[in-house]
GROMACS .gro file of C-alpha atoms in nm:
model
  104
    1MET     CA    1  -0.752   2.143   2.466
    2ARG     CA    2  -0.447   2.354   2.522
    3LEU     CA    3  -0.350   2.602   2.252
    4GLU     CA    4  -0.002   2.448   2.216
    5ILE     CA    5  -0.146   2.106   2.136
    6LEU     CA    6  -0.386   2.254   1.883
    7LEU     CA    7  -0.101   2.444   1.713
    8ILE     CA    8   0.110   2.128   1.701
    9ILE     CA    9  -0.176   1.933   1.542
   10LEU     CA   10  -0.239   2.209   1.287
   11GLY     CA   11   0.132   2.234   1.208
   12MET     CA   12   0.163   1.859   1.163
   13THR     CA   13  -0.143   1.864   0.939
   14ALA     CA   14   0.013   2.134   0.722
   15VAL     CA   15   0.353   1.964   0.688
   16THR     CA   16   0.181   1.637   0.601
   17PHE     CA   17  -0.073   1.778   0.358
   18ILE     CA   18   0.139   2.027   0.163
   19PRO     CA   19   0.411   1.785   0.040
   20ARG     CA   20   0.141   1.548  -0.084
   21PHE     CA   21  -0.095   1.803  -0.236
   22LEU     CA   22   0.150   2.027  -0.423
   23PRO     CA   23   0.309   1.758  -0.645
   24MET     CA   24  -0.035   1.614  -0.716
   25ALA     CA   25  -0.172   1.957  -0.810
   26PHE     CA   26   0.119   2.034  -1.044
   27MET     CA   27   0.148   1.685  -1.193
   28SER     CA   28  -0.222   1.663  -1.277
   29ARG     CA   29  -0.172   1.937  -1.539
   30LEU     CA   30   0.124   1.770  -1.706
   31LYS     CA   31   0.086   1.540  -2.004
   32VAL     CA   32   0.270   1.221  -1.913
   33PRO     CA   33   0.419   1.009  -2.194
   34LYS     CA   34   0.239   0.678  -2.249
   35ARG     CA   35   0.541   0.464  -2.153
   36LEU     CA   36   0.585   0.654  -1.825
   37SER     CA   37   0.215   0.623  -1.753
   38VAL     CA   38   0.227   0.245  -1.805
   39PHE     CA   39   0.536   0.226  -1.584
   40LEU     CA   40   0.369   0.425  -1.307
   41GLU     CA   41   0.066   0.195  -1.311
   42TYR     CA   42   0.288  -0.089  -1.185
   43VAL     CA   43   0.445   0.106  -0.897
   44PRO     CA   44   0.171   0.039  -0.636
   45VAL     CA   45   0.173  -0.334  -0.711
   46ALA     CA   46   0.554  -0.348  -0.693
   47VAL     CA   47   0.560  -0.158  -0.363
   48LEU     CA   48   0.293  -0.383  -0.216
   49ALA     CA   49   0.484  -0.693  -0.326
   50ALA     CA   50   0.805  -0.553  -0.176
   51LEU     CA   51   0.626  -0.504   0.155
   52VAL     CA   52   0.453  -0.842   0.161
   53PHE     CA   53   0.731  -1.071   0.032
   54PRO     CA   54   0.972  -1.025   0.327
   55ALA     CA   55   0.687  -1.066   0.575
   56VAL     CA   56   0.591  -1.401   0.423
   57PHE     CA   57   0.940  -1.548   0.381
   58ALA     CA   58   1.144  -1.397   0.666
   59ALA     CA   59   1.186  -1.562   1.004
   60ASP     CA   60   1.187  -1.371   1.329
   61GLU     CA   61   1.563  -1.418   1.373
   62GLY     CA   62   1.643  -1.271   1.031
   63GLY     CA   63   1.677  -1.598   0.838
   64PHE     CA   64   1.448  -1.772   0.592
   65GLY     CA   65   1.118  -1.900   0.722
   66ILE     CA   66   0.762  -1.950   0.610
   67ASP     CA   67   0.457  -1.866   0.813
   68PRO     CA   68   0.179  -2.094   0.679
   69THR     CA   69  -0.092  -1.840   0.761
   70LEU     CA   70   0.083  -1.565   0.571
   71LEU     CA   71   0.173  -1.797   0.283
   72LEU     CA   72  -0.186  -1.918   0.240
   73SER     CA   73  -0.318  -1.562   0.263
   74ALA     CA   74  -0.066  -1.442   0.005
   75GLY     CA   75  -0.153  -1.732  -0.227
   76ILE     CA   76  -0.524  -1.655  -0.213
   77VAL     CA   77  -0.459  -1.285  -0.275
   78LEU     CA   78  -0.224  -1.369  -0.563
   79LEU     CA   79  -0.496  -1.576  -0.734
   80PHE     CA   80  -0.754  -1.303  -0.670
   81SER     CA   81  -0.524  -1.035  -0.808
   82TYR     CA   82  -0.434  -1.240  -1.114
   83LYS     CA   83  -0.798  -1.301  -1.201
   84LEU     CA   84  -0.959  -0.967  -1.109
   85ARG     CA   85  -0.670  -0.714  -1.105
   86ASN     CA   86  -0.827  -0.515  -0.823
   87LEU     CA   87  -0.569  -0.369  -0.582
   88TRP     CA   88  -0.810  -0.257  -0.310
   89GLY     CA   89  -1.003  -0.582  -0.333
   90ALA     CA   90  -0.676  -0.770  -0.290
   91VAL     CA   91  -0.583  -0.567   0.017
   92VAL     CA   92  -0.922  -0.620   0.181
   93LEU     CA   93  -0.929  -0.989   0.089
   94GLY     CA   94  -0.575  -1.039   0.220
   95MET     CA   95  -0.658  -0.882   0.555
   96ALA     CA   96  -0.983  -1.080   0.584
   97VAL     CA   97  -0.817  -1.413   0.499
   98TYR     CA   98  -0.524  -1.348   0.734
   99TRP     CA   99  -0.748  -1.248   1.022
  100GLY     CA  100  -0.977  -1.542   0.950
  101LEU     CA  101  -0.692  -1.792   0.944
  102SER     CA  102  -0.525  -1.637   1.249
  103SER     CA  103  -0.836  -1.683   1.458
  104PHE     CA  104  -0.805  -2.065   1.442
   0.00000   0.00000   0.00000
């Protein structure tokens, strides 16, 4: 491997790692108010919903459309999430159901 490529990879690693590690290192020592902590617990679920909702209900041309495979996958994941409240389980189940339904 050329030295330039190695330096680019190491530089990219540093600029990716440092902005993620430093806030986490400093924030882990702070005492967060209870209301803010409860609010922050909902951020991953809200972000995931914001990513999934347009994919399920948007057509390729920019209008409104429903892909039955995505809608069924999202419905199954919604029921799973409501019952078990497991984010990673929901992600894995959603991918498995989508890939399973897409193979037919």
